[in-house]
Amino acid sequence: MTQFTFDMPSIIRTKRDGGVLSDDAIDWVIDAYTHGRVAEAQMSALLMAIFLRGMTNGEIARWTAAMVDSGERLDFSDLRRSDAPGKPLALVDKHSTGGVGDKITIPLVPVVMACGGAVPQAAGRGLGHTGGTLDKLESIPGFTAEISKAQIRQQLCELGAAIFAAGELAPADRKIYALRDVTATTESLPLIASSVMSKKIAEGTRALVLDTKVGSGAFLKTEAESRELARTMVELGTAHGVRTRALLTDMNTPLGRTVGNAVEVAESLEVLAGGGPDDVVELTLALAREMCDAAGLDGVDPAETLRDGTAMDRFRALVAAQGGDPDAALPLGAHSETVNAPRGGTMGDIDAMAVGLAVWRLGAGRSAPGEQVQFGAGMRIHRRPGEPVAAGEPLFTLYTDTPERLAGAVSELDGAWSVGDEPPARRPLIIDRITG
Ligand code: URA
């Protein structure tokens, strides 16, 4: 058998010059980087070359498979529901490609639990200007996402969900994700598709619904690119035996009225209590219906679980099982600044990217690997696009624990919103549905 030997300079050069990496080269890079045999500078250079040159579908499939193989693949097929002995779990999960104010996982998981699903959710931290579910949930005092495999299995049977740090699942993604976050290499179709799908294939779900974002606050801005991303991910999931489908959803404007860590948990609690912003409720329910359908859960009504409080009960049980205190006060940055309306009229579009960057500047995200985020950092959006505005009233309030961050964050908002005489053009929140 031929023995291949590889070296990083040749692999980087191949991709830098627009070549195609061989299967063996991809397997070697992922294994060598995961085990610390490739320098961070070399992997950064390769990620930038991939960012600039892209990858073929064959390269993406192999890169993803190598990332899955970099760790273990969980299997919950032996588990049975504790409330219906003998019945297998209806395993189903959701993942978003990243947005601003995208707190949807937090109300969605309990809704699906209340409908009889079992959600093994390997969740991520913030990436670039987008927030991460783990950073948000860890703002609940005591909550931990570092839970054992035994605990994940027990929660799936007894509660219907576990939300955990990917840990030993796709460890290559953990390292590459952290490196992309600080090397401006996040906005890459091959790197997003392989990152999302390696975790989701490894986490042991049987069905998966992807929320693929489109617009200024998404990593991929155009509908054509996002559509291609959704199709690529659906194909990757299907090839690995996971029933996968995707929604294409608008991310030109932030979701809901809050962006940040604890402030998004607070808004999610409003949704679970039967209220909350219309767009957050609409997307939560659309994704819940897709998840229930993909998992074969018939005759359930996700909206009813918000009305009758069963989703809220599930959320509280989930938080408590993972060490959190569902009754504890949520943190809010000690320093704040408010942006007021310069005139009366109607709120125009609010640019999601600018809001994401402002909140990142407030301390809700990271600028160095492993940095601790501020749980209390975030923004309240008092007037959403199309709402009436009175001159002088608050439009945005920004919160942080470090007051020197406020000026930079406020200046990110310059030119990112307007108050006018006419309401902005309405866009549908859910643009399309892509199935295998
Ligand atoms: N979510 C992920 O897990 N990875 C990405 O690259 C983007 C969103």
PDB file of C-alpha atoms and ligand atoms in Angstrom, residues 95-98 127 177 180 191-192 195-196 199 219, ligand 1:
ATOM      1  CA  HIS A  95     -29.291  24.267  14.099  1.00  0.00           C
ATOM      2  CA  SER A  96     -29.021  27.825  12.852  1.00  0.00           C
ATOM      3  CA  THR A  97     -26.274  29.068  10.572  1.00  0.00           C
ATOM      4  CA  GLY A  98     -25.994  32.104  12.836  1.00  0.00           C
ATOM      5  CA  LEU A 127     -19.041  33.237  16.353  1.00  0.00           C
ATOM      6  CA  TYR A 177     -14.484  27.174  15.034  1.00  0.00           C
ATOM      7  CA  ARG A 180     -12.254  31.032  12.498  1.00  0.00           C
ATOM      8  CA  LEU A 191     -16.415  26.020   6.506  1.00  0.00           C
ATOM      9  CA  ILE A 192     -19.969  26.742   7.725  1.00  0.00           C
ATOM     10  CA  SER A 195     -18.827  22.975  10.980  1.00  0.00           C
ATOM     11  CA  VAL A 196     -22.590  22.709  11.410  1.00  0.00           C
ATOM     12  CA  LYS A 199     -21.452  18.419  15.094  1.00  0.00           C
ATOM     13  CA  PHE A 219     -22.634  34.951   7.325  1.00  0.00           C
TER      14      PHE A 219
HETATM   15  N1  URA B   1     -22.879  27.471  13.340  1.00  0.00           N
HETATM   16  C1  URA B   1     -21.844  26.588  13.382  1.00  0.00           C
HETATM   17  O1  URA B   1     -21.893  25.625  14.144  1.00  0.00           O
HETATM   18  N2  URA B   1     -20.812  26.792  12.597  1.00  0.00           N
HETATM   19  C2  URA B   1     -20.722  27.822  11.732  1.00  0.00           C
HETATM   20  O2  URA B   1     -19.745  27.930  11.031  1.00  0.00           O
HETATM   21  C3  URA B   1     -21.785  28.748  11.685  1.00  0.00           C
HETATM   22  C4  URA B   1     -22.859  28.546  12.504  1.00  0.00           C
END
